[in-house]
Short mmCIF file of C-alpha atoms in Angstrom, two decimals:
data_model
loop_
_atom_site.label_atom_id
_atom_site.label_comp_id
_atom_site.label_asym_id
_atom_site.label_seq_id
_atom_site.Cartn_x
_atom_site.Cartn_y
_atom_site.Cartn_z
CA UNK A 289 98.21 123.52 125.59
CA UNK A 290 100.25 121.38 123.26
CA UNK A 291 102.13 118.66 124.30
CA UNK A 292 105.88 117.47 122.86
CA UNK A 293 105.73 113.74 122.03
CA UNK A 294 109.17 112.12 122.23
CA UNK A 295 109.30 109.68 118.77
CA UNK A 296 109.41 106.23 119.16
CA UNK A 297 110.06 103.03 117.28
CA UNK A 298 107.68 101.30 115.67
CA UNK A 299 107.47 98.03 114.06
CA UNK A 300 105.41 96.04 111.80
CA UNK A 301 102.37 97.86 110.08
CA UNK A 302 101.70 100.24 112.89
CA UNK A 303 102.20 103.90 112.62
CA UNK A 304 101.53 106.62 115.60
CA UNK A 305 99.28 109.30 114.60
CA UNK A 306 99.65 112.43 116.79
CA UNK A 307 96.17 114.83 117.27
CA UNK A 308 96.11 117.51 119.36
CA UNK A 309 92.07 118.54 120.38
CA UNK A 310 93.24 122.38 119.95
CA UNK A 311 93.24 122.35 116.47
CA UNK A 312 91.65 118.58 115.71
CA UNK A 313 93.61 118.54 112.68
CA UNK A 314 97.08 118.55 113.24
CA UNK A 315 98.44 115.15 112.43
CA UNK A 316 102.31 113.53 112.56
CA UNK A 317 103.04 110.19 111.20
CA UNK A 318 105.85 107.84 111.93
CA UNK A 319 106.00 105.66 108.89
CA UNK A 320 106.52 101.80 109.42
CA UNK A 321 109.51 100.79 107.62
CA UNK A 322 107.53 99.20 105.32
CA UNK A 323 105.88 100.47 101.95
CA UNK A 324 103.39 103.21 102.58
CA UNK A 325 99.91 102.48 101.43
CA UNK A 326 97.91 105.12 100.84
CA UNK A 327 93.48 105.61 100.87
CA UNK A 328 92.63 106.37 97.23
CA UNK A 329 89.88 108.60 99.05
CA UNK A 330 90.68 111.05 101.51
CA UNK A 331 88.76 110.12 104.40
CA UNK A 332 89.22 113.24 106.41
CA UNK A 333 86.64 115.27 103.58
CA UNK A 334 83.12 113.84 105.23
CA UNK A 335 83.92 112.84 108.86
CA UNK A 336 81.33 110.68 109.95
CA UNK A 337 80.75 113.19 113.18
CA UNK A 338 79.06 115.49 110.43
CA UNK A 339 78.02 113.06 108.01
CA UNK A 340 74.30 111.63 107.97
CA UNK A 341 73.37 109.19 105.26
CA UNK A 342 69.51 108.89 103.43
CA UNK A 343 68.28 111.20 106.30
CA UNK A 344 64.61 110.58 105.34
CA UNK A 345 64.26 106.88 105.52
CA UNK A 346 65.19 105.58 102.14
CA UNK A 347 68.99 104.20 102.02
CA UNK A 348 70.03 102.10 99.37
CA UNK A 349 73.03 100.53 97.74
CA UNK A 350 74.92 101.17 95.05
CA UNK A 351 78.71 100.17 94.26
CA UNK A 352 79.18 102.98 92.21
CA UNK A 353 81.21 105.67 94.46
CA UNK A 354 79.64 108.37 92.97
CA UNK A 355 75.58 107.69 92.77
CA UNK A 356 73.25 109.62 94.40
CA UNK A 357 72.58 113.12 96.08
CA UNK A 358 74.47 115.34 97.84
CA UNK A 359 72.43 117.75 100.33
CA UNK A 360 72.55 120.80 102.33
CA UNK A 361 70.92 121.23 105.82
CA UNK A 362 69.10 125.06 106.96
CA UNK A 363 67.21 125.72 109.84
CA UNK A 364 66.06 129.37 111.39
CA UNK A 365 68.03 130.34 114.29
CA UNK A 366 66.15 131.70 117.47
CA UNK A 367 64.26 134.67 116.77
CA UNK A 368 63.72 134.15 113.32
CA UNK A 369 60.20 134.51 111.50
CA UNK A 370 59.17 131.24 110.26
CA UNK A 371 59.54 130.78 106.76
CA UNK A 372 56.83 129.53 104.52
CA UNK A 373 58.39 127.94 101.59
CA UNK A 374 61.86 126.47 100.94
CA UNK A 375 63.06 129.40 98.99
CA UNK A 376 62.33 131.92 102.21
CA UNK A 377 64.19 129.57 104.50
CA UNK A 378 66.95 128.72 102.29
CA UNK A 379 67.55 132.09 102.11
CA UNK A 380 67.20 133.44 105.37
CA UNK A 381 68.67 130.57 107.18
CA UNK A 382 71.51 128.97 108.98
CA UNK A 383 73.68 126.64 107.02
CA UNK A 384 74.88 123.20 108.63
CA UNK A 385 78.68 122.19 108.49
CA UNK A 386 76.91 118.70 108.36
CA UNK A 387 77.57 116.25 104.80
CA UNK A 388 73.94 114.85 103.87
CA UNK A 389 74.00 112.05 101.16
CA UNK A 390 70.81 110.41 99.74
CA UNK A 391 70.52 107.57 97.57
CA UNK A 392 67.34 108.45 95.98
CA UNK A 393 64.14 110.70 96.60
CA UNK A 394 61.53 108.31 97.27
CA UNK A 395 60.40 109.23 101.08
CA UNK A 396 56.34 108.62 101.09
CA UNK A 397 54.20 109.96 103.13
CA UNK A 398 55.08 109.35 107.15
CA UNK A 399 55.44 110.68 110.35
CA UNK A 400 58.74 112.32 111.13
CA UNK A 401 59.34 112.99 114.74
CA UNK A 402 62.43 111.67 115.63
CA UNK A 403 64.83 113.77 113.45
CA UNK A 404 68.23 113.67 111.68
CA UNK A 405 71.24 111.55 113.09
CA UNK A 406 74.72 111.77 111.97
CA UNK A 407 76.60 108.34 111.21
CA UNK A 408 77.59 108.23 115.24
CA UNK A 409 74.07 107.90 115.94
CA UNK A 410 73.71 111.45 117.80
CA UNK A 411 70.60 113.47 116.43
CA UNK A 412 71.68 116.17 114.59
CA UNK A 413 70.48 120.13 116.60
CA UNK A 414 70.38 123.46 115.72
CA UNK A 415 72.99 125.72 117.87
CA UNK A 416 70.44 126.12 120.31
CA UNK A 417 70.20 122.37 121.12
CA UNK A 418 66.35 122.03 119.32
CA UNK A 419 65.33 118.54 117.44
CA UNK A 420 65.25 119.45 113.63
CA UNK A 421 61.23 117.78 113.11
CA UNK A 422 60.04 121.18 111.55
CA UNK A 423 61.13 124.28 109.91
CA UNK A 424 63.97 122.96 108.11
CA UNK A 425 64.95 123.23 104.48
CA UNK A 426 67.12 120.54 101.85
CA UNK A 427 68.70 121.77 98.78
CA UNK A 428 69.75 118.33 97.28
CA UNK A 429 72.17 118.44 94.34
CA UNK A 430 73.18 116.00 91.68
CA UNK A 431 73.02 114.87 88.02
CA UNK A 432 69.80 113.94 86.28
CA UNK A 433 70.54 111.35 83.61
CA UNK A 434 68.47 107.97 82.22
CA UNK A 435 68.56 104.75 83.67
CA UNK A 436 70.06 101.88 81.24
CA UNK A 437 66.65 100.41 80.93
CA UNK A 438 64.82 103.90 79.90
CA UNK A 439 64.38 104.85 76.34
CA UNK A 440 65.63 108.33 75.23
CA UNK A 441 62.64 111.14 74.53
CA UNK A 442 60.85 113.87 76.13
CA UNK A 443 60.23 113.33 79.68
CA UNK A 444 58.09 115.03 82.27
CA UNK A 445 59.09 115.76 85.73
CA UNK A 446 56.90 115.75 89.31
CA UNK A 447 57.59 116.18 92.72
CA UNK A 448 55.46 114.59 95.46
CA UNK A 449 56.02 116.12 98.74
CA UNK A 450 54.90 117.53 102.17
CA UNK A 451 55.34 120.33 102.22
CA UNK A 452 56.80 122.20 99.61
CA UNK A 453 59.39 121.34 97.18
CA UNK A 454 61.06 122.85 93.66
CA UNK A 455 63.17 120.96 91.18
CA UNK A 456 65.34 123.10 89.11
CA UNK A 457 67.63 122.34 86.13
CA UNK A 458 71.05 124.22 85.02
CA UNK A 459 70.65 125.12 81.30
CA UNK A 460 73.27 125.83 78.57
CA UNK A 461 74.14 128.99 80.03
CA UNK A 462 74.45 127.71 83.55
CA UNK A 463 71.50 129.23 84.99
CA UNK A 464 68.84 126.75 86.77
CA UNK A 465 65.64 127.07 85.50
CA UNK A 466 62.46 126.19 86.92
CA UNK A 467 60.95 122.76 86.48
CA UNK A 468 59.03 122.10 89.39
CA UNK A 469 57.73 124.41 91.57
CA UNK A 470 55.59 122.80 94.78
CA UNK A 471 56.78 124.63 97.34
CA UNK A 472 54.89 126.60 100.13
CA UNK A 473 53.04 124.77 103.16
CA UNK A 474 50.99 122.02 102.19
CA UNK A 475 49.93 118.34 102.97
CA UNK A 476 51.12 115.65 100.48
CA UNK A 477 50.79 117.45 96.92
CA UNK A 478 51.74 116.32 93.52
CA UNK A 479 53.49 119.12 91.86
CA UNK A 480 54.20 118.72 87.86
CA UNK A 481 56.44 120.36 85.81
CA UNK A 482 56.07 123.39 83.32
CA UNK A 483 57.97 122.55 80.88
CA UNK A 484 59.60 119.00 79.48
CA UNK A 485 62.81 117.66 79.49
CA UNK A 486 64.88 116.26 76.50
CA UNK A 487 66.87 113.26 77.26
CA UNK A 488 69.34 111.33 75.50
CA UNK A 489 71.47 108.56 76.69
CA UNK A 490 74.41 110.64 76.90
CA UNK A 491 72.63 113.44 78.48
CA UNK A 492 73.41 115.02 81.94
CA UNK A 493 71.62 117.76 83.43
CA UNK A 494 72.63 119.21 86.49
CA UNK A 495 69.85 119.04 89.47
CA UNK A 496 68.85 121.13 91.89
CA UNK A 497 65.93 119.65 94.41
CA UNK A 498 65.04 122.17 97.37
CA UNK A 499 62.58 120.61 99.88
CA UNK A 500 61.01 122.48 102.90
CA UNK A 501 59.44 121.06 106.03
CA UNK A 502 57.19 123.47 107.96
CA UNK A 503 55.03 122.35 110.30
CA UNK A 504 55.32 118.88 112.44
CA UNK A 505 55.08 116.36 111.79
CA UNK A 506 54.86 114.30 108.56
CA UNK A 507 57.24 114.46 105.18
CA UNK A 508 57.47 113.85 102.20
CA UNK A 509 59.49 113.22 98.98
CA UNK A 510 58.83 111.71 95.68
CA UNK A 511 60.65 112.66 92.61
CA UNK A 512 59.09 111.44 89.48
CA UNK A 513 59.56 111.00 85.88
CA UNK A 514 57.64 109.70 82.88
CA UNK A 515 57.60 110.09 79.08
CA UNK A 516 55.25 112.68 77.76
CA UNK A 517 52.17 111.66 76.58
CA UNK A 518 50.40 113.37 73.42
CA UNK A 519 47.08 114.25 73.15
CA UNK A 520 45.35 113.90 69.38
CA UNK A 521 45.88 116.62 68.80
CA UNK A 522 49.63 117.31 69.42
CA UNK A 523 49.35 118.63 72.70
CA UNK A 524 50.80 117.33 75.98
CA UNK A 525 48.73 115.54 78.18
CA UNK A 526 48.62 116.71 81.25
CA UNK A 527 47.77 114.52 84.42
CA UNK A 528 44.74 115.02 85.96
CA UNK A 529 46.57 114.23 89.95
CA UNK A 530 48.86 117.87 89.26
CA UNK A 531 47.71 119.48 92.06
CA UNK A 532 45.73 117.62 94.23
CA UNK A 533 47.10 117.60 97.98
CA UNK A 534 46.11 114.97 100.83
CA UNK A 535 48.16 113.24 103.21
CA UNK A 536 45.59 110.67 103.24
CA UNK A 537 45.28 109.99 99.77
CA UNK A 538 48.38 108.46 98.39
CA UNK A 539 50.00 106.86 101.58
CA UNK A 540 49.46 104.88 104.20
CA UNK A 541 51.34 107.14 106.86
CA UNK A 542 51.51 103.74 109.16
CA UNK A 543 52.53 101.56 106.64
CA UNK A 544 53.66 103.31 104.14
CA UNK A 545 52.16 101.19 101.82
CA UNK A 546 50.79 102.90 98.17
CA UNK A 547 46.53 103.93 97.96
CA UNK A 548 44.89 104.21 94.59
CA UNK A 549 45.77 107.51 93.78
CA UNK A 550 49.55 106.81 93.53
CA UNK A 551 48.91 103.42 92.22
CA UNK A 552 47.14 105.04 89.50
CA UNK A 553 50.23 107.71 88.93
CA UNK A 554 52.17 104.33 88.25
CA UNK A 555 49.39 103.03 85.82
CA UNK A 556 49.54 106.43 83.93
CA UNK A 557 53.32 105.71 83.06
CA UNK A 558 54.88 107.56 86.10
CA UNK A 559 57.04 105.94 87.93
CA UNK A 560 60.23 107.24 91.20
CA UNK A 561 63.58 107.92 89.48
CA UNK A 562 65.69 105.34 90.41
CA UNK A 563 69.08 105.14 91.98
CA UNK A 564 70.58 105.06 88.19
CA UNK A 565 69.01 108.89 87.37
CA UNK A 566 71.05 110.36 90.03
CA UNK A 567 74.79 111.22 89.60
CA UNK A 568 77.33 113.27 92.10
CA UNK A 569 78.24 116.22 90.65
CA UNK A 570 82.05 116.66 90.37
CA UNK A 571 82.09 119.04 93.46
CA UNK A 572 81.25 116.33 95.76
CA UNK A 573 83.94 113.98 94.81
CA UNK A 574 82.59 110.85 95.88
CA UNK A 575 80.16 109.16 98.24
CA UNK A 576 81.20 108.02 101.58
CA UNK A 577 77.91 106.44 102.31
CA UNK A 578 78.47 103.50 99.66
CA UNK A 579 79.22 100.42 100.77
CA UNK A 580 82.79 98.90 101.13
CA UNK A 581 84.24 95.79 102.87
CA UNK A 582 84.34 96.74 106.60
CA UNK A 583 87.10 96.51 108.81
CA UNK A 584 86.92 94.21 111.94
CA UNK A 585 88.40 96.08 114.70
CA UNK A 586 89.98 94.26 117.88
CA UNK A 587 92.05 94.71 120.82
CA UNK A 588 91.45 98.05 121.39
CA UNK A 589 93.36 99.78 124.44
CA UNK A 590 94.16 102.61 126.18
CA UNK A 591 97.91 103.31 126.07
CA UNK A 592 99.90 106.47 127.81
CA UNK A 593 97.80 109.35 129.82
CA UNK A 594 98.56 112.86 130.23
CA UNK A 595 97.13 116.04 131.72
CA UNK A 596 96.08 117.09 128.41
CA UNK A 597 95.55 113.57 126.17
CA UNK A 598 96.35 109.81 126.14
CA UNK A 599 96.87 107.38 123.38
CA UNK A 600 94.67 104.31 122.27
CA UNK A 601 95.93 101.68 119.57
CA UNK A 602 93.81 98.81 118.37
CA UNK A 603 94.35 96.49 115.35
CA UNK A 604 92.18 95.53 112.26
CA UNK A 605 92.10 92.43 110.04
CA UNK A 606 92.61 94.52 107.18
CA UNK A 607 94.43 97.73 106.35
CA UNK A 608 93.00 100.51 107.32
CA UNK A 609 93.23 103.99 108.22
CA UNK A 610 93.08 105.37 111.74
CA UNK A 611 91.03 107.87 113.49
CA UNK A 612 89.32 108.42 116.81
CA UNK A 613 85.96 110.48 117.67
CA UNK A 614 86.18 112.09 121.23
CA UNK A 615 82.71 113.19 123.06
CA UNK A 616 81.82 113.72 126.33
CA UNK A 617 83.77 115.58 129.15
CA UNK A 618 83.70 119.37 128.70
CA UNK A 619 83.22 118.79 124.33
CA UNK A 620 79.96 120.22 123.73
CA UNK A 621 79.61 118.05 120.25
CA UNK A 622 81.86 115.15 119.10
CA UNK A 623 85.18 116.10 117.92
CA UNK A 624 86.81 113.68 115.32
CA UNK A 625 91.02 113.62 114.87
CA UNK A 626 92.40 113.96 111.25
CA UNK A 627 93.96 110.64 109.53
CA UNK A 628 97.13 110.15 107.79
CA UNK A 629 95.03 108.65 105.27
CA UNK A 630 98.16 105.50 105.76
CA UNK A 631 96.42 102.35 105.34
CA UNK A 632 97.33 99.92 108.70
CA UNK A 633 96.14 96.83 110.43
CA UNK A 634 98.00 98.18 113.53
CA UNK A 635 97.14 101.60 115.25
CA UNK A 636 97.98 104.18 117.44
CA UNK A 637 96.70 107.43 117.91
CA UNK A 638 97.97 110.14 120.54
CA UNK A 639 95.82 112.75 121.30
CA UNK A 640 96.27 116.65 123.24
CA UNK A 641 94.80 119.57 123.66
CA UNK A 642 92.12 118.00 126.30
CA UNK A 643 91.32 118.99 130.09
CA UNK A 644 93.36 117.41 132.23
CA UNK A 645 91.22 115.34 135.28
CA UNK A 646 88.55 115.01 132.86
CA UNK A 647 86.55 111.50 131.39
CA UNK A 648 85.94 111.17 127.84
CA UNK A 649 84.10 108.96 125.64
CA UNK A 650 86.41 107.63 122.96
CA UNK A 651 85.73 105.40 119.81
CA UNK A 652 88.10 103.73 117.22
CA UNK A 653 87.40 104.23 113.96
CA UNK A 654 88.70 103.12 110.52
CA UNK A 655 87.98 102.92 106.74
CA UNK A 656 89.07 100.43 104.39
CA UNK A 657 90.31 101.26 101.03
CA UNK A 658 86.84 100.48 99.64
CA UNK A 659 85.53 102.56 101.95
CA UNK A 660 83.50 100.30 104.24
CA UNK A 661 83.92 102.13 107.94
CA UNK A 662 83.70 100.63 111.42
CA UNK A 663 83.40 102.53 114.95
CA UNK A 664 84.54 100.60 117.57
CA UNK A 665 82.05 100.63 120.82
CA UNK A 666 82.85 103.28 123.35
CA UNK A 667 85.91 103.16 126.16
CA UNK A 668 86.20 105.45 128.69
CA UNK A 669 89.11 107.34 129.59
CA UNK A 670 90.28 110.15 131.78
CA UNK A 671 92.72 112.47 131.94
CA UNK A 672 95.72 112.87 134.47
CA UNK A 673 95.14 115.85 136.96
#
C-alpha cells in the first residue's frame, strides 16, 4: 500500500524525504529554500545494510577514497557438494548482494568462528540463515602498483593462506593470467608465483585475488611481494618456504604474533604489500569504508504514525545526508531507505509501505560530505492498527 503525503512547509536546512518500504527506493524531496548542497558521492551505491568493511580482521586507514580492495562474497546453497578449491566454489556458487572492502591482505594465521558482519553489526548468512565460518569463497579485485618507497624491477609474488588461494593478473590483451596458484584445501601454505612481474613506477596491473575457506575453523591471507633474486648463474632464486604448509609454523594462532619461519620470509627480502600496492579499479568508484569527519547526530524523534509508516527527524552538527535502516517487525533482513543525496543538518524522513500494528527497530543514519557515517542507536516504533 502506498500512502499520499500532503506537502508541507519547511524551513531552515531541513528537507522531508519520503520512502515507501514497497519499493525502498522511491524518494521525494522538498527542497529548503536555501541553496541545495549536494554529496560529491552517492551514498545510496554501498548501503551500509550490505556493506562489511576488512572482513578478516585487518582494517586500516587511508585518506585516499579509492585505496584498497573491492571483494565478492560465494557460499554453496543447501544441497550443494562441497567444493574443494576456490575456483569450484566460485563457480558453482551463490553470489552475495553484499559490498566487501579490504584495506590490505595481511590476515595471519587465526581462528575464525565468529563470521562476517555488515557495518550494522548483524552477521552476515547465507539464505538459509547458516554462519558463513566455512565453505565460502573471496574474489578480491583491485590494482597492483608500487609503493612510493619501492624501487622499480622485477618482482615476485606469494600468497600465504589457509586454505587455498590464486592471484591472477590481466595482461595486455585483457585476459588474467596465472600468478599464483595455492588453492585447494590446506593448512597455512606459502604459495609462490610462476612467473615474475615487471614493475615500473607508472605501472598498474589489474588484480584478481580468489581465496577459499573450506573447512572450520582457521584463515588465512598474506599477499606478498619481493624483488627477484639471481642466482650466479642468471637464474631466479627460488625460496626454499614455496610450498611448505603448517598452521603451526608461521603464526601464533592465539596471538598472532610472527614464528621463525615467516620471520625468516622477511629476512629473505619478502615482505606484505602494503596499503599503497592496492588501487580500486574504476568499476568500484570509490571506497565507503575510508574515513571522513563523522556527523554527531542529536535529537532524534519520532514524528507522525500511520497504518503503513511514520516519520522520524533528527538534526546533525554538520550537513549531512539522511537515511534510515528499518529491522525488526515482519522484515526478515534490514531494509535501508534511499537518500536525496541533499546535504542537511536538519532531517526528516517519512516512511510507507510497512504493516500496520506492527514494532520496528529504526536507526538514523547520515554521511558527511567526506564520507565519515554515523548510525544513531535504535528507537522503537510501531505502527497504527
Amino acid at each position: 500500500m502506498t500512502r499520499t503525503f500532503v506537502k508541507r512547509a519547511v524551513l531552515g536546512m531541513s528537507a522531508v524525504v519520503f520512502a515507501s518500504c514497497a519499493q525502498m527506493g522511491s524518494t521525494e524531496q522538498l527542497s529548503a529554500p536555501e541553496e541545495v548542497v549536494m554529496s560529491k558521492l552517492d551514498v545510496n551505491k554501498y548501503p551500509v545494510s550490505k556493506l562489511v568493511c576488512d572482513p578478516m580482521g585487518e582494517p586500516g586507514e587511508d585518506p585516499r577514497s579509492n585505496a584498497g580492495l573491492k571483494a565478492e562474497l560465494y557460499w554453496l546453497e543447501a544441497g550443494q557438494a562441497n567444493a574443494k578449491s576456490s575456483g569450484d566454489l566460485i563457480a558453482r556458487g551463490k553470489k552475495s548482494d553484499r559490498n566487501l572492502f579490504v584495506s590490505v591482505l595481511n590476515t595471519p594465521t587465526r581462528q575464525f568462528d565468529m563470521g562476517f558482519n555488515n557495518d550494522l553489526g548483524e552477521p552476515v548468512k547465507t539464505d538459509a540463515g547458516a554462519m558463513l565460518i566455512e565453505r565460502f569463497a573471496l574474489r578480491f579485485t583491485s590494482v597492483l602498483r608500487l609503493a612510493p618507497d619501492q624501487e622499480e624491477g622485477l618482482y615476485e609474488l606469494a600468497l600465504l593462506s589457509d586454505d587455498g588461494a590464486t592471484l591472477r593478473l590481466r595482461d595486455g590483451e585483457g585476459v588474467y593470467q596465472s600468478v599464483v596458484d595455492n588453492d585447494g584445501e590446506h593448512g597455512t601454505r606459502f604459495g609462490c608465483s610462476s612467473q615474475v612481474v615487471e614493475l615500473k613506477r607508472d605501472t598498474e596491473k589489474l588484480m584478481q585475488v580468489d581465496y577459499y575457506q573450506g573447512p572450520r575453523y582457521h584463515i588465512a591471507l598474506i599477499a606478498m611481494m619481493r624483488k627477484v633474486q639471481m642466482n650466479a648463474d642468471g637464474t631466479i632464486k627460488r625460496d626454499p618456504s614455496c610450498g611448505k604448509t603448517n598452521n603451526d609454523s608461521w603464526f601464533n594462532t592465539t596471538t598472532l604474533a610472527p614464528k621463525k619461519d615467516y620471520t625468516d620470509l622477511l629476512a629473505r627480502g619478502w615482505a606484505p604489500l602494503k596499503k599503497e600496492n592496492y588501487a580500486l579499479a574504476n568499476e568500484a568508484l570509490f571506497n565507503p569504508c575510508k574515513e571522513g569527519i563523522d556527523p554527531k547526530l542529536s535529537n532524534i524523534q519520532v514524528g507522525e504514525v500511520f497504518s503503513d509508516g511514520f516519520s522520524v527527524t533528527w538534526e546533525t552538527d554538520i550537513p549531512a545526508t539522511s537515511q534510515l535502516v528499518i529491522s525488526g517487525g515482519d522484515l526478515t533482513q534490514s531494509m535501508m531507505t534511499t537518500s536525496d543525496n541533499v546535504l542537511r543538518r536538519r532531517h526528516t524522513v517519512i516512511v510507507n509501505g510497512l504493516s500496520s500494528g506492527t514494532t520496528y527497530d529504526v536507526k538514523a543514519h547520515s554521511i558527511s560530505d567526506t564520507y565519515g557515517k554515523t548510525l544513531s542507536d535504535s528507537i522503537q516504533v510501531r505502527t497504527a492498527d
